[in-house]
Amino acid sequence: MLSDVDQKPAALRVAVLGLGYIGLPTAAVIARTGASVLGVDVAQSVVETINSGKVHIEEVDLDGLVSGVVTRGNLRASLTIEPADVFVIAVPTPFGDDHAPNIGYVLRAATAIATVLKTGDTVILESTSPVGTTEQVRDLLARLRPDLTMPGRTAGGEQADIAIAYCPERVLPGRILVELIDNDRVIGGITPRCARKALAFYRRFVRGACVATTARAAEMTKLTENAFRDVNIAFANELSLLADTLGVDVWEVIRLANRHPRVDILQPGPGVGGHCIAVDPWFLVHADPERSPLIRTARQVNDGKSDHVVAQAVALIEAAPPGTPVACLGLAFKANIDDFRESPALRIAQALATRFGSRVRIVEPYAPALPAALAATGARMIDIDTALETCPVMIVLVDHDVFRSVPLGNRAGKRVLDTRGIWPDQPREPARAHPLRLAS
Ligand code: SAJ
């Protein structure tokens, strides 16, 4: 029989709600520390996949990590929540047609947590959220569990039964497992004590600095980071339009300008995609439209860039002999990933295929098949070698390495619209006398 001294302390129990691009890697990384992690998701197929040691999303090294922690019994998935010491909410926060943020999934997750919450528990929101959401979670928990005291609502310095904090993820798809550990974390407590409790949790697996602040400041920090990037990409995209007008190579101008010690311009592209940068700035704009004209305009510039690329591509295709096959290179929202959420490449390919039908060939090594709407146009999927052999017109929409590495000799004589600047040695299309304008 084990003596008290020999007994191992019970493993920390953690429940992660939402097993998507952030929730699953987070759950797996926490499980690797020896914690007992329950992943909760509404999709039966996701739960079954994870419990069989497999993954439903592509992310570098995630498959091996999940398989290991599931085999060791540190991670299991379920449709149903169970009691835990720490709850991490990592569900989506989409926006509606009017760009109003929808925190319905967050509140549903909090409602589920309320059914098993007990004194001493910590609730952490990681989903990108409008400022004030963590307080809304606290107020909901307070309503559903009047038997427990909640932070920021106790009298006379009394300690609340529950700690609640906001800690945004900041990881880059494709580098999630590295950045989950190495990035600094901003940890916003409803009270300083909440921040301290959440901080102790993140220190279990984060090597970067963990910086404590308020929940509202942490919420705004996350939105600010992505709005910063969006505004800076919009600047690059606006430059690309001006460079078209002026008949100058925008990539060269940016390269040259970036030699200035205090200039660091991002890269233009076919628009901004993914579920973060194209979405989060609207959460700031929605908070006070009057005071956010710059952030809103950046969104419009980036979305307008996709319309501009469609117009440029249409002009290029119509200038080719009738029936000439056209290759669209890439559908993903950025290089070397299989993520197609809010992808400008997908939108542009769809617009071109709707117009030119079976003339359009799609090359996307990261997609097993064409999305149904694209296939319905008559467009079909081919590989890059076939595209180089058979398509005189090429529209580069994604900077996948496999496209970037195509030597000039293999694309000689092609008419190319390179929206990512991956082929600087490709002879440029002659400048147009009348530049294309943004489609309204
Ligand atoms: N893009 C450009 N030009 C650039 C850089 C990016 O057109 O110079 C485009 C990409 O092609 C893509 C889009 O922007 O379509 C977004 O890509 P990204 O690599 O900038 O960002 P995401 O969406 O993969 O991840 C971002 C990151 N945020 C910041 O860099 C401030 C990541 O750290 C966040 O964790 C993530 O959003 C998130 O989840 O919020």
Short mmCIF file of C-alpha atoms and ligand atoms in Angstrom, two decimals:
data_model
loop_
_atom_site.label_atom_id
_atom_site.label_comp_id
_atom_site.label_asym_id
_atom_site.label_seq_id
_atom_site.Cartn_x
_atom_site.Cartn_y
_atom_site.Cartn_z
CA MET A 1 0.00 0.00 0.00
CA LEU A 2 1.26 3.51 -0.81
CA SER A 3 2.03 5.82 2.09
CA ASP A 4 0.83 9.45 1.92
CA VAL A 5 4.36 10.47 0.91
CA ASP A 6 4.45 8.02 -1.99
CA GLN A 7 1.10 9.06 -3.40
CA LYS A 8 1.41 11.17 -6.53
CA PRO A 9 -0.62 14.40 -6.46
CA ALA A 10 -3.74 14.08 -8.62
CA ALA A 11 -3.13 15.41 -12.13
CA LEU A 12 -4.60 18.81 -12.92
CA ARG A 13 -7.89 18.31 -14.73
CA VAL A 14 -8.41 20.60 -17.70
CA ALA A 15 -11.41 20.84 -20.02
CA VAL A 16 -10.91 22.50 -23.40
CA LEU A 17 -14.14 23.49 -25.14
CA GLY A 18 -13.86 23.60 -28.92
CA LEU A 19 -11.40 21.28 -30.67
CA GLY A 20 -10.60 23.34 -33.76
CA TYR A 21 -7.39 24.92 -35.04
CA ILE A 22 -6.62 26.40 -31.60
CA GLY A 23 -8.46 24.15 -29.15
CA LEU A 24 -7.00 20.83 -30.28
CA PRO A 25 -3.32 21.90 -30.36
CA THR A 26 -3.83 23.66 -27.01
CA ALA A 27 -5.46 20.58 -25.47
CA ALA A 28 -2.65 18.37 -26.75
CA VAL A 29 0.13 20.66 -25.50
CA ILE A 30 -1.47 20.83 -22.04
CA ALA A 31 -1.93 17.04 -22.03
CA ARG A 32 1.78 16.65 -22.76
CA THR A 33 2.55 18.34 -19.40
CA GLY A 34 0.89 15.39 -17.65
CA ALA A 35 -2.47 17.07 -17.04
CA SER A 36 -5.64 15.07 -17.56
CA VAL A 37 -7.33 16.86 -20.45
CA LEU A 38 -10.88 16.46 -21.67
CA GLY A 39 -11.58 18.00 -25.08
CA VAL A 40 -15.23 18.87 -25.62
CA ASP A 41 -16.70 19.39 -29.07
CA VAL A 42 -20.19 19.45 -30.56
CA ALA A 43 -19.18 17.28 -33.56
CA GLN A 44 -19.39 13.53 -33.00
CA SER A 45 -16.95 12.89 -35.87
CA VAL A 46 -14.31 15.16 -34.28
CA VAL A 47 -14.69 13.39 -30.92
CA GLU A 48 -14.36 9.95 -32.54
CA THR A 49 -11.37 10.97 -34.64
CA ILE A 50 -9.47 12.31 -31.63
CA ASN A 51 -10.34 9.34 -29.41
CA SER A 52 -8.88 7.08 -32.08
CA GLY A 53 -5.61 9.06 -31.78
CA LYS A 54 -6.07 10.87 -35.08
CA VAL A 55 -6.59 14.53 -36.06
CA HIS A 56 -9.20 16.23 -38.24
CA ILE A 57 -7.03 19.27 -39.10
CA GLU A 58 -3.65 19.61 -40.78
CA GLU A 59 -1.00 21.22 -38.63
CA VAL A 60 2.71 20.51 -38.55
CA ASP A 61 3.51 17.71 -36.02
CA LEU A 62 -0.01 17.75 -34.51
CA ASP A 63 -0.82 14.17 -35.57
CA GLY A 64 2.12 12.67 -33.68
CA LEU A 65 1.48 14.76 -30.57
CA VAL A 66 -2.24 13.91 -30.42
CA SER A 67 -1.63 10.24 -31.04
CA GLY A 68 0.94 10.19 -28.19
CA VAL A 69 -1.18 11.97 -25.56
CA VAL A 70 -4.31 9.97 -26.45
CA THR A 71 -2.37 6.69 -26.19
CA ARG A 72 -0.97 7.71 -22.80
CA GLY A 73 -4.48 8.56 -21.59
CA ASN A 74 -3.77 12.26 -21.03
CA LEU A 75 -6.22 13.46 -23.69
CA ARG A 76 -9.69 12.21 -24.49
CA ALA A 77 -12.57 13.85 -26.29
CA SER A 78 -16.27 13.93 -25.49
CA LEU A 79 -19.51 15.57 -26.51
CA THR A 80 -20.26 16.18 -22.84
CA ILE A 81 -18.52 18.39 -20.32
CA GLU A 82 -17.21 16.96 -17.05
CA PRO A 83 -15.93 18.60 -13.84
CA ALA A 84 -12.39 20.01 -14.13
CA ASP A 85 -10.07 22.47 -12.35
CA VAL A 86 -9.44 24.70 -15.36
CA PHE A 87 -11.81 25.33 -18.28
CA VAL A 88 -10.43 26.77 -21.53
CA ILE A 89 -12.95 28.12 -24.04
CA ALA A 90 -11.65 28.01 -27.64
CA VAL A 91 -14.81 28.15 -29.74
CA PRO A 92 -15.39 30.29 -32.85
CA THR A 93 -16.59 33.90 -32.69
CA PRO A 94 -17.92 34.62 -36.18
CA PHE A 95 -19.59 37.83 -37.31
CA GLY A 96 -22.95 38.37 -38.96
CA ASP A 97 -23.80 40.01 -42.30
CA ASP A 98 -23.50 43.47 -40.72
CA HIS A 99 -20.06 42.56 -39.25
CA ALA A 100 -21.57 42.41 -35.74
CA PRO A 101 -19.62 39.91 -33.63
CA ASN A 102 -21.50 36.80 -32.60
CA ILE A 103 -20.42 35.47 -29.19
CA GLY A 104 -23.18 32.85 -29.11
CA TYR A 105 -20.74 29.90 -29.08
CA VAL A 106 -18.79 31.45 -26.19
CA LEU A 107 -21.94 31.91 -24.13
CA ARG A 108 -23.07 28.36 -24.95
CA ALA A 109 -19.70 27.03 -23.77
CA ALA A 110 -20.02 29.05 -20.55
CA THR A 111 -23.53 27.66 -20.05
CA ALA A 112 -22.13 24.13 -20.31
CA ILE A 113 -19.31 24.96 -17.86
CA ALA A 114 -21.84 26.33 -15.36
CA THR A 115 -23.35 22.84 -14.99
CA VAL A 116 -20.10 21.43 -13.50
CA LEU A 117 -18.43 24.52 -11.98
CA LYS A 118 -17.21 24.31 -8.34
CA THR A 119 -15.31 26.47 -5.88
CA GLY A 120 -11.65 26.94 -6.81
CA ASP A 121 -12.14 26.49 -10.57
CA THR A 122 -10.58 28.77 -13.20
CA VAL A 123 -12.38 29.68 -16.44
CA ILE A 124 -10.23 31.05 -19.28
CA LEU A 125 -11.56 32.48 -22.52
CA GLU A 126 -9.15 32.18 -25.48
CA SER A 127 -11.54 32.87 -28.38
CA THR A 128 -10.96 36.20 -30.10
CA SER A 129 -13.75 38.30 -28.65
CA PRO A 130 -15.15 41.81 -28.58
CA VAL A 131 -14.03 43.86 -25.59
CA GLY A 132 -16.29 43.10 -22.61
CA THR A 133 -16.98 39.44 -23.50
CA THR A 134 -15.09 38.00 -20.51
CA GLU A 135 -17.26 40.13 -18.22
CA GLN A 136 -20.33 38.83 -20.03
CA VAL A 137 -19.13 35.27 -19.40
CA ARG A 138 -18.70 36.17 -15.72
CA ASP A 139 -22.21 37.66 -15.54
CA LEU A 140 -23.72 34.60 -17.23
CA LEU A 141 -21.94 32.24 -14.82
CA ALA A 142 -23.14 34.39 -11.91
CA ARG A 143 -26.75 34.13 -13.11
CA LEU A 144 -26.56 30.37 -13.71
CA ARG A 145 -24.67 29.62 -10.46
CA PRO A 146 -25.88 32.01 -7.76
CA ASP A 147 -24.41 29.60 -5.18
CA LEU A 148 -20.85 30.58 -6.27
CA THR A 149 -19.20 34.01 -5.93
CA MET A 150 -17.73 35.50 -9.09
CA PRO A 151 -14.72 37.85 -9.44
CA GLY A 152 -15.30 41.59 -9.48
CA ARG A 153 -18.67 41.07 -7.80
CA THR A 154 -17.62 40.15 -4.26
CA ALA A 155 -17.85 42.63 -1.41
CA GLY A 156 -15.06 43.90 0.90
CA GLY A 157 -12.09 42.16 -0.71
CA GLU A 158 -13.59 38.72 -0.18
CA GLN A 159 -12.04 36.14 -2.53
CA ALA A 160 -14.37 34.92 -5.26
CA ASP A 161 -15.03 31.19 -5.60
CA ILE A 162 -14.19 31.26 -9.31
CA ALA A 163 -11.31 32.87 -11.25
CA ILE A 164 -12.06 34.15 -14.74
CA ALA A 165 -9.52 35.42 -17.28
CA TYR A 166 -9.05 36.23 -20.94
CA CYS A 167 -5.93 34.89 -22.63
CA PRO A 168 -5.89 35.22 -26.41
CA GLU A 169 -4.02 32.79 -28.59
CA ARG A 170 -1.60 34.42 -31.05
CA VAL A 171 -0.32 31.43 -32.97
CA LEU A 172 0.30 31.35 -36.69
CA PRO A 173 -1.27 28.45 -38.62
CA GLY A 174 1.58 26.23 -39.79
CA ARG A 175 3.64 27.06 -36.67
CA ILE A 176 0.99 26.49 -34.02
CA LEU A 177 2.84 23.95 -31.86
CA VAL A 178 6.01 26.05 -31.78
CA GLU A 179 4.25 29.35 -31.16
CA LEU A 180 1.92 27.93 -28.46
CA ILE A 181 5.03 27.35 -26.38
CA ASP A 182 7.37 30.16 -27.44
CA ASN A 183 5.10 33.19 -27.88
CA ASP A 184 4.56 35.63 -25.04
CA ARG A 185 1.05 35.45 -23.59
CA VAL A 186 -1.11 38.33 -22.46
CA ILE A 187 -3.23 37.21 -19.51
CA GLY A 188 -6.13 39.43 -18.57
CA GLY A 189 -7.82 38.70 -15.28
CA ILE A 190 -11.20 40.06 -14.28
CA THR A 191 -9.27 40.79 -11.05
CA PRO A 192 -5.49 40.61 -10.41
CA ARG A 193 -6.06 37.37 -8.50
CA CYS A 194 -7.77 35.85 -11.55
CA ALA A 195 -4.78 36.88 -13.68
CA ARG A 196 -2.38 35.25 -11.19
CA LYS A 197 -4.31 31.97 -11.23
CA ALA A 198 -4.47 31.89 -15.03
CA LEU A 199 -0.79 32.81 -15.22
CA ALA A 200 0.17 29.84 -13.04
CA PHE A 201 -1.74 27.62 -15.47
CA TYR A 202 -0.02 28.97 -18.61
CA ARG A 203 3.41 28.71 -17.00
CA ARG A 204 2.92 24.92 -17.12
CA PHE A 205 3.53 24.92 -20.88
CA VAL A 206 4.50 28.44 -22.10
CA ARG A 207 8.21 29.30 -22.44
CA GLY A 208 7.50 32.89 -23.57
CA ALA A 209 6.80 35.65 -21.06
CA CYS A 210 3.34 35.63 -19.44
CA VAL A 211 2.22 39.21 -18.87
CA ALA A 212 -0.71 39.98 -16.57
CA THR A 213 -3.27 42.69 -17.30
CA THR A 214 -7.02 43.26 -17.18
CA ALA A 215 -9.49 41.19 -19.18
CA ARG A 216 -10.60 44.22 -21.22
CA ALA A 217 -7.02 45.23 -22.09
CA ALA A 218 -6.20 41.67 -23.14
CA GLU A 219 -9.32 41.50 -25.32
CA MET A 220 -8.41 44.75 -27.06
CA THR A 221 -4.76 43.72 -27.40
CA LYS A 222 -5.72 40.67 -29.44
CA LEU A 223 -7.96 42.70 -31.76
CA THR A 224 -5.28 45.36 -32.05
CA GLU A 225 -2.61 42.88 -33.18
CA ASN A 226 -4.70 41.61 -36.07
CA ALA A 227 -6.00 45.07 -37.02
CA PHE A 228 -2.38 46.29 -37.08
CA ARG A 229 -1.49 43.56 -39.57
CA ASP A 230 -4.59 44.20 -41.66
CA VAL A 231 -3.90 47.94 -41.89
CA ASN A 232 -0.29 47.26 -42.88
CA ILE A 233 -1.26 44.71 -45.53
CA ALA A 234 -3.83 47.23 -46.83
CA PHE A 235 -0.99 49.74 -47.25
CA ALA A 236 0.94 47.19 -49.33
CA ASN A 237 -2.18 46.36 -51.36
CA GLU A 238 -2.88 50.03 -52.00
CA LEU A 239 0.72 50.45 -53.16
CA SER A 240 0.22 47.56 -55.58
CA LEU A 241 -2.74 49.38 -57.16
CA LEU A 242 -0.73 52.59 -57.45
CA ALA A 243 2.22 50.71 -58.91
CA ASP A 244 -0.10 49.24 -61.56
CA THR A 245 -1.23 52.73 -62.46
CA LEU A 246 2.34 53.96 -62.62
CA GLY A 247 3.75 50.93 -64.44
CA VAL A 248 6.21 50.11 -61.65
CA ASP A 249 7.06 46.74 -60.07
CA VAL A 250 5.58 47.00 -56.57
CA TRP A 251 7.72 44.15 -55.23
CA GLU A 252 10.86 45.96 -56.21
CA VAL A 253 9.64 49.24 -54.70
CA ILE A 254 8.83 47.52 -51.40
CA ARG A 255 12.18 45.73 -51.38
CA LEU A 256 13.96 49.02 -51.94
CA ALA A 257 11.86 51.00 -49.42
CA ASN A 258 12.45 48.32 -46.80
CA ARG A 259 16.18 49.06 -46.96
CA HIS A 260 15.33 52.19 -44.97
CA PRO A 261 16.07 51.39 -41.31
CA ARG A 262 12.61 52.45 -40.11
CA VAL A 263 10.46 51.14 -42.97
CA ASP A 264 9.09 47.60 -42.98
CA ILE A 265 6.28 47.23 -45.52
CA LEU A 266 4.38 43.94 -45.77
CA GLN A 267 3.61 42.13 -49.00
CA PRO A 268 0.68 42.80 -51.33
CA GLY A 269 -1.43 39.83 -52.34
CA PRO A 270 -4.82 38.92 -53.77
CA GLY A 271 -6.57 40.09 -50.57
CA VAL A 272 -6.53 38.98 -46.95
CA GLY A 273 -7.93 35.65 -45.84
CA GLY A 274 -8.09 33.32 -42.88
CA HIS A 275 -10.39 33.45 -39.96
CA CYS A 276 -8.52 36.12 -38.00
CA ILE A 277 -7.18 39.10 -39.86
CA ALA A 278 -10.15 39.38 -42.22
CA VAL A 279 -12.54 39.18 -39.24
CA ASP A 280 -11.10 40.64 -36.04
CA PRO A 281 -10.72 44.27 -37.17
CA TRP A 282 -14.50 44.41 -37.55
CA PHE A 283 -14.83 43.74 -33.81
CA LEU A 284 -13.02 47.03 -33.18
CA VAL A 285 -14.96 48.90 -35.87
CA HIS A 286 -18.22 47.60 -34.48
CA ALA A 287 -17.33 48.92 -31.01
CA ASP A 288 -17.24 52.52 -32.31
CA PRO A 289 -17.66 52.98 -36.10
CA GLU A 290 -17.24 56.76 -35.83
CA ARG A 291 -13.77 56.42 -34.35
CA SER A 292 -12.41 53.65 -36.56
CA PRO A 293 -12.36 54.93 -40.17
CA LEU A 294 -8.78 53.78 -40.76
CA ILE A 295 -9.38 50.20 -39.63
CA ARG A 296 -12.61 49.98 -41.64
CA THR A 297 -10.98 51.41 -44.76
CA ALA A 298 -8.13 48.91 -44.48
CA ARG A 299 -10.69 46.10 -44.49
CA GLN A 300 -12.31 47.58 -47.58
CA VAL A 301 -8.97 48.05 -49.37
CA ASN A 302 -8.01 44.43 -48.70
CA ASP A 303 -11.38 43.07 -49.82
CA GLY A 304 -11.32 45.42 -52.84
CA LYS A 305 -7.92 44.02 -53.84
CA SER A 306 -9.59 40.66 -54.62
CA ASP A 307 -12.02 42.43 -56.98
CA HIS A 308 -9.09 44.16 -58.63
CA VAL A 309 -7.32 40.83 -59.19
CA VAL A 310 -10.48 39.33 -60.73
CA ALA A 311 -10.65 42.28 -63.14
CA GLN A 312 -6.95 41.94 -64.02
CA ALA A 313 -7.30 38.19 -64.57
CA VAL A 314 -10.40 38.62 -66.74
CA ALA A 315 -8.52 41.12 -68.92
CA LEU A 316 -5.56 38.73 -69.27
CA ILE A 317 -7.76 35.73 -70.11
CA GLU A 318 -9.84 37.68 -72.62
CA ALA A 319 -6.68 38.86 -74.36
CA ALA A 320 -5.67 35.22 -74.99
CA PRO A 321 -7.04 33.24 -77.98
CA PRO A 322 -10.55 31.87 -77.31
CA GLY A 323 -10.56 28.59 -75.40
CA THR A 324 -7.00 28.99 -74.05
CA PRO A 325 -6.74 26.97 -70.80
CA VAL A 326 -6.06 29.02 -67.69
CA ALA A 327 -4.37 27.70 -64.53
CA CYS A 328 -5.24 29.19 -61.16
CA LEU A 329 -2.42 28.34 -58.77
CA GLY A 330 -3.66 27.85 -55.21
CA LEU A 331 -6.89 28.06 -53.25
CA ALA A 332 -5.59 28.24 -49.66
CA PHE A 333 -5.70 31.52 -47.75
CA LYS A 334 -1.91 31.55 -47.51
CA ALA A 335 1.19 29.54 -48.35
CA ASN A 336 1.75 25.89 -47.49
CA ILE A 337 -1.41 25.21 -45.52
CA ASP A 338 -4.68 23.38 -46.22
CA ASP A 339 -6.86 26.13 -44.72
CA PHE A 340 -9.39 27.65 -47.11
CA ARG A 341 -11.33 29.83 -44.65
CA GLU A 342 -12.14 33.30 -46.03
CA SER A 343 -9.60 32.60 -48.76
CA PRO A 344 -9.27 35.34 -51.39
CA ALA A 345 -7.69 32.78 -53.73
CA LEU A 346 -10.80 30.62 -53.50
CA ARG A 347 -13.08 33.63 -54.10
CA ILE A 348 -11.07 34.71 -57.13
CA ALA A 349 -10.86 31.20 -58.61
CA GLN A 350 -14.61 30.82 -58.11
CA ALA A 351 -15.29 34.13 -59.90
CA LEU A 352 -13.04 33.15 -62.83
CA ALA A 353 -14.46 29.64 -63.08
CA THR A 354 -18.01 30.99 -63.00
CA ARG A 355 -17.13 33.19 -65.94
CA PHE A 356 -14.83 30.92 -67.96
CA GLY A 357 -16.07 27.45 -66.89
CA SER A 358 -14.08 24.48 -68.14
CA ARG A 359 -11.24 26.67 -69.43
CA VAL A 360 -10.20 27.09 -65.79
CA ARG A 361 -7.85 24.52 -64.23
CA ILE A 362 -7.09 24.63 -60.53
CA VAL A 363 -3.80 23.55 -58.97
CA GLU A 364 -4.00 23.08 -55.20
CA PRO A 365 -1.73 20.40 -53.74
CA TYR A 366 -3.25 21.02 -50.29
CA ALA A 367 -6.84 20.12 -51.33
CA PRO A 368 -7.88 16.51 -51.98
CA ALA A 369 -10.63 17.68 -54.37
CA LEU A 370 -12.30 20.85 -55.60
CA PRO A 371 -14.99 22.39 -53.39
CA ALA A 372 -18.43 21.52 -54.81
CA ALA A 373 -19.28 25.07 -55.95
CA LEU A 374 -16.04 25.28 -57.92
CA ALA A 375 -16.44 21.82 -59.44
CA ALA A 376 -19.98 22.77 -60.52
CA THR A 377 -18.57 25.43 -62.87
CA GLY A 378 -16.80 22.83 -65.01
CA ALA A 379 -13.35 23.83 -63.68
CA ARG A 380 -11.16 20.86 -62.85
CA MET A 381 -8.15 20.07 -60.76
CA ILE A 382 -4.76 19.34 -62.28
CA ASP A 383 -1.25 19.11 -60.88
CA ILE A 384 1.41 21.77 -61.34
CA ASP A 385 3.33 19.81 -64.00
CA THR A 386 0.21 19.37 -66.13
CA ALA A 387 -0.57 23.07 -65.68
CA LEU A 388 2.91 24.01 -66.89
CA GLU A 389 2.56 21.72 -69.90
CA THR A 390 -0.98 22.70 -70.92
CA CYS A 391 -1.90 26.21 -69.68
CA PRO A 392 -0.49 29.26 -71.51
CA VAL A 393 -2.18 31.60 -68.99
CA MET A 394 -1.39 31.32 -65.27
CA ILE A 395 -2.86 33.21 -62.34
CA VAL A 396 -0.73 32.84 -59.19
CA LEU A 397 -3.01 33.18 -56.16
CA VAL A 398 -1.02 31.45 -53.39
CA ASP A 399 2.72 31.43 -52.72
CA HIS A 400 3.02 27.70 -51.96
CA ASP A 401 6.69 26.60 -52.06
CA VAL A 402 5.88 24.11 -54.80
CA PHE A 403 4.83 27.01 -57.07
CA ARG A 404 7.63 29.32 -56.01
CA SER A 405 10.25 26.74 -56.99
CA VAL A 406 9.11 26.42 -60.62
CA PRO A 407 12.15 27.51 -62.69
CA LEU A 408 11.81 30.25 -65.28
CA GLY A 409 12.52 27.78 -68.07
CA ASN A 410 9.27 25.90 -67.28
CA ARG A 411 7.15 29.04 -67.48
CA ALA A 412 8.83 30.75 -70.43
CA GLY A 413 6.33 32.30 -72.83
CA LYS A 414 3.42 32.07 -70.36
CA ARG A 415 1.09 35.00 -69.75
CA VAL A 416 1.26 35.30 -65.96
CA LEU A 417 -0.64 37.31 -63.37
CA ASP A 418 1.48 36.85 -60.25
CA THR A 419 -0.49 38.29 -57.33
CA ARG A 420 2.11 37.13 -54.77
CA GLY A 421 5.33 38.22 -56.43
CA ILE A 422 6.76 34.69 -56.38
CA TRP A 423 8.29 34.84 -59.85
CA PRO A 424 10.26 38.12 -59.97
CA ASP A 425 12.15 36.89 -63.05
CA GLN A 426 8.94 36.40 -65.10
CA PRO A 427 8.78 39.01 -67.89
CA ARG A 428 6.15 41.57 -66.85
CA GLU A 429 2.86 42.01 -68.68
CA PRO A 430 3.03 45.36 -70.56
CA ALA A 431 1.63 48.25 -68.47
CA ARG A 432 -1.91 49.21 -69.40
CA ALA A 433 -2.61 52.76 -70.57
CA HIS A 434 -5.86 52.77 -68.58
CA PRO A 435 -5.39 51.10 -65.23
CA LEU A 436 -8.13 48.91 -63.85
CA ARG A 437 -10.15 50.41 -61.06
CA LEU A 438 -11.50 48.67 -57.96
CA ALA A 439 -14.80 46.99 -58.73
CA SER A 440 -17.51 48.70 -56.71
N1 SAJ B 1 -0.93 38.47 -46.03
C1 SAJ B 1 -0.62 39.35 -47.06
N2 SAJ B 1 0.55 40.03 -46.99
C2 SAJ B 1 1.42 39.87 -45.94
C3 SAJ B 1 1.10 38.99 -44.90
C4 SAJ B 1 -0.10 38.30 -44.96
O1 SAJ B 1 -1.37 39.52 -48.03
O2 SAJ B 1 2.48 40.51 -45.98
C5 SAJ B 1 -2.20 37.73 -46.09
C6 SAJ B 1 -2.01 36.21 -46.13
O3 SAJ B 1 -1.78 35.76 -47.42
C7 SAJ B 1 -3.34 35.74 -45.58
C8 SAJ B 1 -3.70 36.83 -44.57
O4 SAJ B 1 -2.90 37.95 -44.88
O5 SAJ B 1 -4.33 35.70 -46.59
C9 SAJ B 1 -3.47 36.45 -43.13
O6 SAJ B 1 -2.26 35.72 -42.99
P1 SAJ B 1 -1.24 35.98 -41.80
O7 SAJ B 1 -0.10 35.07 -41.99
O8 SAJ B 1 -0.93 37.42 -41.69
O9 SAJ B 1 -2.06 35.67 -40.49
P2 SAJ B 1 -2.97 34.43 -39.97
O10 SAJ B 1 -4.40 34.77 -40.24
O11 SAJ B 1 -2.48 33.13 -40.41
O12 SAJ B 1 -2.68 34.55 -38.39
C10 SAJ B 1 -2.89 35.81 -37.74
C11 SAJ B 1 -1.63 36.14 -36.91
N3 SAJ B 1 -1.72 37.50 -36.41
C12 SAJ B 1 -0.73 38.39 -36.61
O13 SAJ B 1 0.27 38.14 -37.26
C13 SAJ B 1 -0.92 39.74 -35.99
C14 SAJ B 1 -1.50 35.14 -35.77
O14 SAJ B 1 -0.42 35.50 -34.93
C15 SAJ B 1 -2.80 35.12 -34.96
O15 SAJ B 1 -2.72 34.17 -33.91
C16 SAJ B 1 -3.90 34.70 -35.88
O16 SAJ B 1 -4.03 35.69 -36.91
C17 SAJ B 1 -5.19 34.60 -35.08
O17 SAJ B 1 -5.59 33.48 -34.72
O18 SAJ B 1 -5.75 35.65 -34.72
#
